Every structure is written in structure tokens, then in C-alpha cells.
Short mmCIF file of N, CA and C in Angstrom, two decimals:
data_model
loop_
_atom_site.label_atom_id
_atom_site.label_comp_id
_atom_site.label_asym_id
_atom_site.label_seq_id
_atom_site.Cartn_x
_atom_site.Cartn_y
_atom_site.Cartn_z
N UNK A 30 159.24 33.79 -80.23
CA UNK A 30 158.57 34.73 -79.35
C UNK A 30 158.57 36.10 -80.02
N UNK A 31 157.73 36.83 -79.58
CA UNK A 31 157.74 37.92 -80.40
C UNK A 31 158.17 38.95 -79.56
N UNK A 32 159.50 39.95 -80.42
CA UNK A 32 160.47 40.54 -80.59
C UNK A 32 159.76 42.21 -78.91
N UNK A 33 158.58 42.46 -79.30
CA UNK A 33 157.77 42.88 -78.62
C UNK A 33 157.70 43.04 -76.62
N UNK A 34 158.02 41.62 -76.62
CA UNK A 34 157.88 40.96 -75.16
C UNK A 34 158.92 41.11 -74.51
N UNK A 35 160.00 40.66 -75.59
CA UNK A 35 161.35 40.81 -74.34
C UNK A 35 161.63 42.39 -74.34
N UNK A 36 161.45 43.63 -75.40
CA UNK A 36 161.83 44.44 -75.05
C UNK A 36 160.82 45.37 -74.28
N UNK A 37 159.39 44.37 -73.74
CA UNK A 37 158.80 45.03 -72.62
C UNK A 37 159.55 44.44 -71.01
N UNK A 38 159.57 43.33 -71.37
CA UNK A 38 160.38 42.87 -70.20
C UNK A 38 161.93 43.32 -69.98
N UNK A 39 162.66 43.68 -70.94
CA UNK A 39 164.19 44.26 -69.99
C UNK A 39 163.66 45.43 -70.21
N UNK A 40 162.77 46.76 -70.50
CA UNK A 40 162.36 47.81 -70.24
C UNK A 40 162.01 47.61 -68.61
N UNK A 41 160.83 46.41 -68.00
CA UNK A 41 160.75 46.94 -66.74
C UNK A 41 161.99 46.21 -65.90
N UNK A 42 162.79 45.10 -66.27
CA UNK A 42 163.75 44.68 -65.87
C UNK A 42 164.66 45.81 -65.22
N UNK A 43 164.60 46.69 -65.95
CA UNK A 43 165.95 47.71 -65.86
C UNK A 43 165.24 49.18 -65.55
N UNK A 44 164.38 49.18 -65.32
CA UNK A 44 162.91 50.46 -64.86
C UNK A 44 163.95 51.53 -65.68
N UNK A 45 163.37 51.24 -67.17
CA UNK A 45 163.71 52.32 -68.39
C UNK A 45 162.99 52.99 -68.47
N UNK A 46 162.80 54.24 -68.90
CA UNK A 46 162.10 54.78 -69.92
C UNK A 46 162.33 54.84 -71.58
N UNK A 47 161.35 55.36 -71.70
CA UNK A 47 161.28 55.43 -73.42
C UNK A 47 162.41 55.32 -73.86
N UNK A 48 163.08 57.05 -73.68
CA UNK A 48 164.00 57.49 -73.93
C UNK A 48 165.23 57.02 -73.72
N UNK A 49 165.18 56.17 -72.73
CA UNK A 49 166.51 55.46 -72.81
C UNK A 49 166.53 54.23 -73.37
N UNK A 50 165.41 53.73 -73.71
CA UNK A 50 165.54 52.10 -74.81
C UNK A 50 165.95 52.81 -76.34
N UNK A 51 165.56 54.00 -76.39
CA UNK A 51 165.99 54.91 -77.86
C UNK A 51 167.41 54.84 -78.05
N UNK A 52 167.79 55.26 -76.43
CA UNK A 52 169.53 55.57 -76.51
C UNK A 52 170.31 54.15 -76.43
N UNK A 53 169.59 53.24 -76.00
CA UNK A 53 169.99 51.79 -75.80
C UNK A 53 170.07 51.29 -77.23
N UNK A 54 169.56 51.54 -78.38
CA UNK A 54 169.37 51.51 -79.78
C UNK A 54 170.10 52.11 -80.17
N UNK A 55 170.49 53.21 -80.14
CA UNK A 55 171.64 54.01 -80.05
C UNK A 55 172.63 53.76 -80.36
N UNK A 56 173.00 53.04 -79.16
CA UNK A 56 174.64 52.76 -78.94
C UNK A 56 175.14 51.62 -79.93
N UNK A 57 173.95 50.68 -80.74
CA UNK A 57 174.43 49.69 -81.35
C UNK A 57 174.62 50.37 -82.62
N UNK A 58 174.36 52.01 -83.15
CA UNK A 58 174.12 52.46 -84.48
C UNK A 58 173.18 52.28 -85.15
N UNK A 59 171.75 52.78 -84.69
CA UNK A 59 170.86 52.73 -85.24
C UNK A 59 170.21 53.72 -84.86
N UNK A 60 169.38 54.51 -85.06
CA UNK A 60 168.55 55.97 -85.00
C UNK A 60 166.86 55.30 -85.36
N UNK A 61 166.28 55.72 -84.06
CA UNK A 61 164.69 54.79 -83.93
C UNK A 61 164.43 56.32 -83.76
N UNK A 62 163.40 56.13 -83.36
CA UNK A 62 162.56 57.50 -82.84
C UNK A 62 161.94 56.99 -81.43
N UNK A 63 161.32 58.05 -81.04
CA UNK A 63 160.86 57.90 -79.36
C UNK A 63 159.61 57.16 -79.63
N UNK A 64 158.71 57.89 -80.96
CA UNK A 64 157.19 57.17 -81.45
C UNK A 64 157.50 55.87 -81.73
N UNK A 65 158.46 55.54 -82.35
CA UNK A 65 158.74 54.16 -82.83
C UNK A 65 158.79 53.67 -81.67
N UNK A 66 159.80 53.43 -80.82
CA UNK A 66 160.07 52.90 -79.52
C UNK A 66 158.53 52.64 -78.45
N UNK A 67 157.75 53.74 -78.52
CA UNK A 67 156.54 53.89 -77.86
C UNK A 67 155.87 52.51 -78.50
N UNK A 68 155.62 52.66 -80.03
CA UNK A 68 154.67 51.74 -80.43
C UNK A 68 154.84 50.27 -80.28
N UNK A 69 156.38 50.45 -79.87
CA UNK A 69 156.63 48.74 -79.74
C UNK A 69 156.54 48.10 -78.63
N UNK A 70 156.82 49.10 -77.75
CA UNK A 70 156.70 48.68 -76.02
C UNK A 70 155.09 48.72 -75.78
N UNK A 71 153.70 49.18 -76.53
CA UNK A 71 152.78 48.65 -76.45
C UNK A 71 151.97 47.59 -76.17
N UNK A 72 151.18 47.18 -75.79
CA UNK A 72 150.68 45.74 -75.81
C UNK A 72 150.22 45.18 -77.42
N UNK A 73 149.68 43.95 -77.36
CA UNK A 73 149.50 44.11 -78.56
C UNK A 73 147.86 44.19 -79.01
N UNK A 74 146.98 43.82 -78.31
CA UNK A 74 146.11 44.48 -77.98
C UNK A 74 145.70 46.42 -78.20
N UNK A 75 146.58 46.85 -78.28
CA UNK A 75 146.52 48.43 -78.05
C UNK A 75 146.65 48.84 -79.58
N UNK A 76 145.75 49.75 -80.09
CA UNK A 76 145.57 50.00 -81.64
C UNK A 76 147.18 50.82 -82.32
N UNK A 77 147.57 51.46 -81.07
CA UNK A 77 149.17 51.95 -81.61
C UNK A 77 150.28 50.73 -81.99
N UNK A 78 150.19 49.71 -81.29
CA UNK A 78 151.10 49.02 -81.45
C UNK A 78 151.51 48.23 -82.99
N UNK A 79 152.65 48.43 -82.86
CA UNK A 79 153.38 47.45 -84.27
C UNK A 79 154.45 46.74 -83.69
N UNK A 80 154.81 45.65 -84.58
CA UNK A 80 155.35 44.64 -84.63
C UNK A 80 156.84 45.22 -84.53
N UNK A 81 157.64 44.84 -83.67
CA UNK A 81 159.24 45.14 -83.70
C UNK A 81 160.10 43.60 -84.48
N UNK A 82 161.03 44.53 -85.70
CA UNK A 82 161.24 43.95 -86.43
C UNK A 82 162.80 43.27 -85.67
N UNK A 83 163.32 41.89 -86.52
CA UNK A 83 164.07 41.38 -85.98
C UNK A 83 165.84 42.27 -86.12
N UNK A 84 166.06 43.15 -87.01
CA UNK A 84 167.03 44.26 -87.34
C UNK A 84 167.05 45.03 -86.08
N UNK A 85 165.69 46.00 -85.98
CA UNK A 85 165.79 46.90 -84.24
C UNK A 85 166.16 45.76 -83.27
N UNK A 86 165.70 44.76 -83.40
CA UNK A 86 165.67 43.66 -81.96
C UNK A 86 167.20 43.50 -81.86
N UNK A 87 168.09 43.38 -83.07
CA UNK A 87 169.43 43.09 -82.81
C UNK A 87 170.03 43.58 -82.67
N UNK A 88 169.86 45.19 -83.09
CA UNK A 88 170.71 46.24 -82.64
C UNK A 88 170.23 46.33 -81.03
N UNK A 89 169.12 46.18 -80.63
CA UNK A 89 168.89 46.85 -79.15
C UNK A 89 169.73 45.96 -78.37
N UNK A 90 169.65 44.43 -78.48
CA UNK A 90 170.29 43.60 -77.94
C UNK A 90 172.01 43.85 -77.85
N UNK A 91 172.32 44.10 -78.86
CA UNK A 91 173.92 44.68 -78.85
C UNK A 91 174.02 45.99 -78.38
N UNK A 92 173.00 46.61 -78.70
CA UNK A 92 173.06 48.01 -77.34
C UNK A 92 172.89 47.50 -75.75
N UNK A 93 172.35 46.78 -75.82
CA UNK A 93 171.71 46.45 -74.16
C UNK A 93 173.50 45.63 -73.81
N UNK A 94 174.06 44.74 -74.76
CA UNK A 94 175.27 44.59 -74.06
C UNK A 94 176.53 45.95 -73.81
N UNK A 95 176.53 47.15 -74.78
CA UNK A 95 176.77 47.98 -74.64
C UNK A 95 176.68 48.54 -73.17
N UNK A 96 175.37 48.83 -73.13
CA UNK A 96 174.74 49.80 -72.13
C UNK A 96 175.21 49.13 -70.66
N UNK A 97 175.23 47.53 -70.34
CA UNK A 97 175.51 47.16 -69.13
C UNK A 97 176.87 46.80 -68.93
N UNK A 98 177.94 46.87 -70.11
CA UNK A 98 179.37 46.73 -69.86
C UNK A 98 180.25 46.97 -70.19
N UNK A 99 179.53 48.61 -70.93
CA UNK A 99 180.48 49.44 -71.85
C UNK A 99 181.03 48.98 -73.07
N UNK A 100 181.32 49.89 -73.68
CA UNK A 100 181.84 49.60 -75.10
C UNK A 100 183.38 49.93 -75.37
N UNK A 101 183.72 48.69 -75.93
CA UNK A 101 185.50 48.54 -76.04
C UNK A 101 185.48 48.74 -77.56
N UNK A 102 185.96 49.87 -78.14
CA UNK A 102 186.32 50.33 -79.04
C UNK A 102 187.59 49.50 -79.62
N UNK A 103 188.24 49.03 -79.00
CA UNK A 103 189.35 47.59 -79.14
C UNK A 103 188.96 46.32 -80.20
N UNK A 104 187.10 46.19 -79.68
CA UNK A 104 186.78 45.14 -79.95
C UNK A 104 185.82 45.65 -80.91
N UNK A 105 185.75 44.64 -82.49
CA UNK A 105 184.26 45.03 -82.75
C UNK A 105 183.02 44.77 -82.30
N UNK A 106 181.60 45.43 -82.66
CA UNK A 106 180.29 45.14 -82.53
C UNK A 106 180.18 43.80 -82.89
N UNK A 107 179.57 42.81 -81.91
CA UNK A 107 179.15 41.83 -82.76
C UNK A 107 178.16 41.88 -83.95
N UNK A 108 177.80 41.27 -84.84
CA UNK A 108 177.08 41.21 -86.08
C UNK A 108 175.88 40.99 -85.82
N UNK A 109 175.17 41.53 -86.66
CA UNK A 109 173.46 41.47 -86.09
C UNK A 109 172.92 40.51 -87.04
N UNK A 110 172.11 39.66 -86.77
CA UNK A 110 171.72 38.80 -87.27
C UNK A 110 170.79 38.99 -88.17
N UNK A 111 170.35 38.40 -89.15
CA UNK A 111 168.85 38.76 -90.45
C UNK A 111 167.91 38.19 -89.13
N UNK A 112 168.20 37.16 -88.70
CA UNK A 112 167.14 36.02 -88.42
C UNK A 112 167.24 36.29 -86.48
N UNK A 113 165.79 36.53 -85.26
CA UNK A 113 166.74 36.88 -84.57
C UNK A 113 166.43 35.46 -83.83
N UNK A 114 166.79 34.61 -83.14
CA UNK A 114 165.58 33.31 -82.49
C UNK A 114 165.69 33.38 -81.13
N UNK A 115 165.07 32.97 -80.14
CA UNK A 115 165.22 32.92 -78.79
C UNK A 115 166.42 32.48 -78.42
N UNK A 116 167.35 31.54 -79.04
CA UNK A 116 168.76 31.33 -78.69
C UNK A 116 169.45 32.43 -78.73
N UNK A 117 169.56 33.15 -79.75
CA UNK A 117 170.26 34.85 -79.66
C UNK A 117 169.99 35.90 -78.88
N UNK A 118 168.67 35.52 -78.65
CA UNK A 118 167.76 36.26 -77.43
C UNK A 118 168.73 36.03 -75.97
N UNK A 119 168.56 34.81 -75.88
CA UNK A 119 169.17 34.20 -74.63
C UNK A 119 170.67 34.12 -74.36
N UNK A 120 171.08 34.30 -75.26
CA UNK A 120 172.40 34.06 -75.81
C UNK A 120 173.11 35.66 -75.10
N UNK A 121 172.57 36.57 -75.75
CA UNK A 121 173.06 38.27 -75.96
C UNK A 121 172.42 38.62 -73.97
N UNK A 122 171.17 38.00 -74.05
CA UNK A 122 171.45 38.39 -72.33
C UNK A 122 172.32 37.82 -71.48
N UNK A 123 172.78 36.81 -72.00
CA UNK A 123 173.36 36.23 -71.01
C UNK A 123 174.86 36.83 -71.03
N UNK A 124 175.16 37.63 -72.04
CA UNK A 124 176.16 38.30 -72.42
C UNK A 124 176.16 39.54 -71.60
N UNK A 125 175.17 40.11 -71.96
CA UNK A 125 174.78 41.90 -71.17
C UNK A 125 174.86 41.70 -69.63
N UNK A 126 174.30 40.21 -68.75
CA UNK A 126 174.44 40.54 -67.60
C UNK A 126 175.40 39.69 -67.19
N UNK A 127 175.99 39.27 -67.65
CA UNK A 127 177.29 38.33 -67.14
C UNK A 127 177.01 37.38 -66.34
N UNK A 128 176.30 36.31 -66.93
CA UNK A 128 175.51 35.47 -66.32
C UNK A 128 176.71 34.08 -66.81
N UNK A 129 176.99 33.14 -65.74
CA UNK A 129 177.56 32.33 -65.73
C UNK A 129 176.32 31.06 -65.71
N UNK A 130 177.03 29.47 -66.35
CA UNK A 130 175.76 28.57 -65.85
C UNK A 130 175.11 28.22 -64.74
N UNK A 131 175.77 28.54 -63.59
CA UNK A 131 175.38 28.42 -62.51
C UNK A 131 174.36 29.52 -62.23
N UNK A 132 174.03 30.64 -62.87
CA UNK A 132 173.39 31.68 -62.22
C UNK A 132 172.17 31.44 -63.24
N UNK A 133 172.11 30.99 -64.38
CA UNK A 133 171.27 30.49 -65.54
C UNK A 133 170.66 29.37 -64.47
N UNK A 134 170.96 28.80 -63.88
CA UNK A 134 170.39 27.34 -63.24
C UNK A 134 169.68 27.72 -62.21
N UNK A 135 170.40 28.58 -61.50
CA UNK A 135 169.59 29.34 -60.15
C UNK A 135 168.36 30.34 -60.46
N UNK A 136 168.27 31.37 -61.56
CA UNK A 136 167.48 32.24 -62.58
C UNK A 136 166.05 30.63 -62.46
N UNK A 137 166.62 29.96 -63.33
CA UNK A 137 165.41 29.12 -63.77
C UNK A 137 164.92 28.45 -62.29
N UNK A 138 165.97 28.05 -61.09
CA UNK A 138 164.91 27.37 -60.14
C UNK A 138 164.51 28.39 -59.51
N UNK A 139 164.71 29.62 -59.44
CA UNK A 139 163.65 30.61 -58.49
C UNK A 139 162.73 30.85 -59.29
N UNK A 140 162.27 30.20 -60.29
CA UNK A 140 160.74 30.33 -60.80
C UNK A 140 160.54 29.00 -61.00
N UNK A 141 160.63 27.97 -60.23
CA UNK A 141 160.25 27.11 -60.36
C UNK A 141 160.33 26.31 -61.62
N UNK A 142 161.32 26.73 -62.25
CA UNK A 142 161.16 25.57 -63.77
C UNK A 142 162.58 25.08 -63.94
N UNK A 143 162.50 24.00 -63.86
CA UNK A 143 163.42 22.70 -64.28
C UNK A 143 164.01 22.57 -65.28
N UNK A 144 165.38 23.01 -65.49
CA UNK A 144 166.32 22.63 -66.37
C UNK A 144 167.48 22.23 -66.02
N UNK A 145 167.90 21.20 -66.77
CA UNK A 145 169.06 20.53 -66.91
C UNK A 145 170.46 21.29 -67.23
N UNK A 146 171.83 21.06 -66.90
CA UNK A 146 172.72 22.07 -67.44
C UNK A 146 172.95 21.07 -68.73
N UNK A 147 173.18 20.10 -68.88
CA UNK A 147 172.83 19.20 -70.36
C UNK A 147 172.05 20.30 -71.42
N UNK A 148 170.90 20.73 -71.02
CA UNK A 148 170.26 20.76 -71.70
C UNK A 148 170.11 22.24 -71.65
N UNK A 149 170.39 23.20 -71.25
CA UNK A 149 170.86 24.75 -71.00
C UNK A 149 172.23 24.86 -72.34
N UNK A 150 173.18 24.01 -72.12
CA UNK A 150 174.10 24.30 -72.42
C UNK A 150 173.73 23.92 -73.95
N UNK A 151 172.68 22.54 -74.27
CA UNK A 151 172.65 22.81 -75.85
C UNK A 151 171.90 23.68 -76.68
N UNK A 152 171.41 24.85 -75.83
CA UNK A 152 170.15 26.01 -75.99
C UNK A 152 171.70 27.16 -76.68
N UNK A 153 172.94 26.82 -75.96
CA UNK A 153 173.88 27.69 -76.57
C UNK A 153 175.05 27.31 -77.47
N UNK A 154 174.74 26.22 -78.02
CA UNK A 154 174.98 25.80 -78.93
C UNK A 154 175.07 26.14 -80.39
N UNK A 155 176.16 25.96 -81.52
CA UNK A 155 175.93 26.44 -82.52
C UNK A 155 175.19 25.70 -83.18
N UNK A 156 173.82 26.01 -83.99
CA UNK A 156 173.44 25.69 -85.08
C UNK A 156 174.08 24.49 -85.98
N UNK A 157 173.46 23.09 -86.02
CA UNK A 157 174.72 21.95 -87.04
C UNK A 157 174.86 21.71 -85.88
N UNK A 158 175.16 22.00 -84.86
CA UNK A 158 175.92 21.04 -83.92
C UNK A 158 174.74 19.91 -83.59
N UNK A 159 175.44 18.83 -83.30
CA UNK A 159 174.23 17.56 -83.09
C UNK A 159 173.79 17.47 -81.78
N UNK A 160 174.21 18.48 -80.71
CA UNK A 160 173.42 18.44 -79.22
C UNK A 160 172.78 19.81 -79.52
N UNK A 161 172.68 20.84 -80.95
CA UNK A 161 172.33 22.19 -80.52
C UNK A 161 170.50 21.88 -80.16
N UNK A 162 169.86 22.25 -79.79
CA UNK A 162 168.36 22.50 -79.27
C UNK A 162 168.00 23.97 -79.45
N UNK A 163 166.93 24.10 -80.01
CA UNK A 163 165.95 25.71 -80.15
C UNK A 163 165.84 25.47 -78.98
N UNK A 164 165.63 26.72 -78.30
CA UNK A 164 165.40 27.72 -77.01
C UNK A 164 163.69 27.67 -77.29
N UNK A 165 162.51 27.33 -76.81
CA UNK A 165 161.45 27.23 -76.68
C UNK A 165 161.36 28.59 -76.38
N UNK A 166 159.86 28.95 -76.38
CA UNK A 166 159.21 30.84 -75.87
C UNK A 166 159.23 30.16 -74.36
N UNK A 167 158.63 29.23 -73.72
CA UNK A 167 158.27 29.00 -72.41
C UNK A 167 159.85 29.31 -71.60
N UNK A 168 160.84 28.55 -71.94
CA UNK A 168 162.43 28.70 -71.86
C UNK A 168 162.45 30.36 -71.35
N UNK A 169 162.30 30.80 -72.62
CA UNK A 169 162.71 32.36 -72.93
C UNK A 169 161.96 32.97 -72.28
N UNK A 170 160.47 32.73 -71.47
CA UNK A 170 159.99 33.63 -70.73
C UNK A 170 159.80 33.55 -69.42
N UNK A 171 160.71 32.36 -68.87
CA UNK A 171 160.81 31.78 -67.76
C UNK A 171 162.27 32.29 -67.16
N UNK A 172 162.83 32.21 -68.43
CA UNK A 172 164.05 32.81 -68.45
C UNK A 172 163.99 34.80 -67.58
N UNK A 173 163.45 35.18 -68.71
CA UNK A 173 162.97 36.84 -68.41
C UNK A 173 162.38 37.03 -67.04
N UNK A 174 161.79 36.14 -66.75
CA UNK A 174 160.79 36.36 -65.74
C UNK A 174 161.76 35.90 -63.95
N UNK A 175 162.28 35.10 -63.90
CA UNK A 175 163.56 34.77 -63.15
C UNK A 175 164.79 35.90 -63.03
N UNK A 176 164.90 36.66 -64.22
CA UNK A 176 165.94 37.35 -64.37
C UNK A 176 165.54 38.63 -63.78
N UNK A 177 164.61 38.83 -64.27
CA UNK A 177 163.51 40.13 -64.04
C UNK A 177 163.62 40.16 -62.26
N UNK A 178 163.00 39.00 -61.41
CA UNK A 178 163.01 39.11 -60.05
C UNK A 178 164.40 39.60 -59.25
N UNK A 179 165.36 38.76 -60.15
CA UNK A 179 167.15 38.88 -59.91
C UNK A 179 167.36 40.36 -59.79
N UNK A 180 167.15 40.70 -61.21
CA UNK A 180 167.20 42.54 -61.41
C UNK A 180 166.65 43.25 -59.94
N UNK A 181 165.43 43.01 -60.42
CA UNK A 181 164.46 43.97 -59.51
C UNK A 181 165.18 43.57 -57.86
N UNK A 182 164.70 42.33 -57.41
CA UNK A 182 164.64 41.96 -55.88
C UNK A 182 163.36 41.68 -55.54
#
């Protein structure tokens, strides 16, 4: 899925502005700009817009766990990935909002889509493992979109 979408969706998830997806970038150690940030939360359709690379995507994601549960100086940053995939996607939110499987199961049936905890649980799986499964875009935006209602109300 492209890097683009989810950070339009936890932008209105969390009714951000600009300026604070900048500072949400921020907190993982990284310095964006407000223009940068603008061009990515674009559509893609829209002649400003560019492609958000998978580096910003991983710092924001480790900011966004930052931003919703503080930062323990105790503990390190987790590591940002080269590569980012919808499992890390899914993975790091489920981290930022303290989402247990049961609330992952409930997320997916208030939008009507059917998943298994079998099959949830091998979406968080390591890589090599022989039950791991890629996280599909449909997954990941069914996912957002469930979570999004949770957020909002």
C-alpha cells in the first residue's frame, strides 16, 4: 500500500494538523519540513503531491508510537526498517494504540470484514516463520478504516 494513505488516514484518525504530523516525525529523530509533510498528505491525483518514502514512513510510525504512549528514555527506539510492508504498518499501530487481539477482531467486524484470529495472528508473525502471511492492502485498509471509526466515534 502506498506509504501516502495511511499517513492520510491516522492524520484524520487523530484530527492532526500539518504541523503536528511534522512534530510526530519529530519525536522519532528526523527533521521533515511542513512543505514536505503537505506534499505527502496530498492526494495523488493533486500536481503537488510526492511519493512518501519508506525511511519518513518509519520514523513517523515510531513517532506515532511515541506521540500516543510517551517515550521511555529507559528503553531504546525501535529500529526503522529499509523495507516498510503492511505487516510493520499493522504491526507499529497496533503498538501506538494498544490494541489487544480481541480489539483487532472487533476493529475488523465493525466494518464488516471477516477475519480469523488464526489468521490475524499469522499477519504478526516473523518473516521464515511457516504460519507468517503478508498483511494484504484490503487487510490494511479495512484495518484503518475500523480503527479510524474506533478513534473518531
Amino acid at each position: 500500500m502506498v506509504n501516502n494513505y495511511t499517513l492520510r488516514s491516522v492524520r484524520y484518525m487523530l484530527d492532526l494538523s500539518d504541523a503536528q504530523m511534522v512534530q510526530i516525525v519529530k519525536l522519532a529523530d528526523l527533521d521533515v519540513t511542513l512543505a514536505e509533510m503537505a506534499s505527502w498528505l496530498k492526494k495523488e491525483d493533486d500536481p503537488a503531491f510526492q511519493e512518501c518514502n519508506d525511511r519518513v514512513m518509519g520514523h513517523f510510525l515510531n513517532g506515532l508510537i511515541f506521540f500516543r504512549r510517551g517515550k521511555d528514555e529507559n528503553f531504546p527506539a525501535p529500529a526503522i526498517e529499509a523495507k516498510i510492508t503492511n505487516n510493520i504498518v499493522l504491526k507499529k499501530l497496533r503498538i501506538a494504540f494498544e490494541l489487544k487481539d480481541t480489539d483487532l477482531l472487533d476493529i475488523y467486524k465493525s466494518v464488516d470484514f471477516r477475519v480469523s484470529k488464526p489468521e490475524l495472528s499469522a499477519v504478526f508473525r516473523k518473516p521464515g516463520h511457516k504460519n507468517y502471511r503478508e498483511c494484504g492492502d484490503q487487510l490494511l485498509r479495512y484495518f484503518l478504516k475500523g480503527l479510524t471509526t474506533r478513534v473518531r466515534g
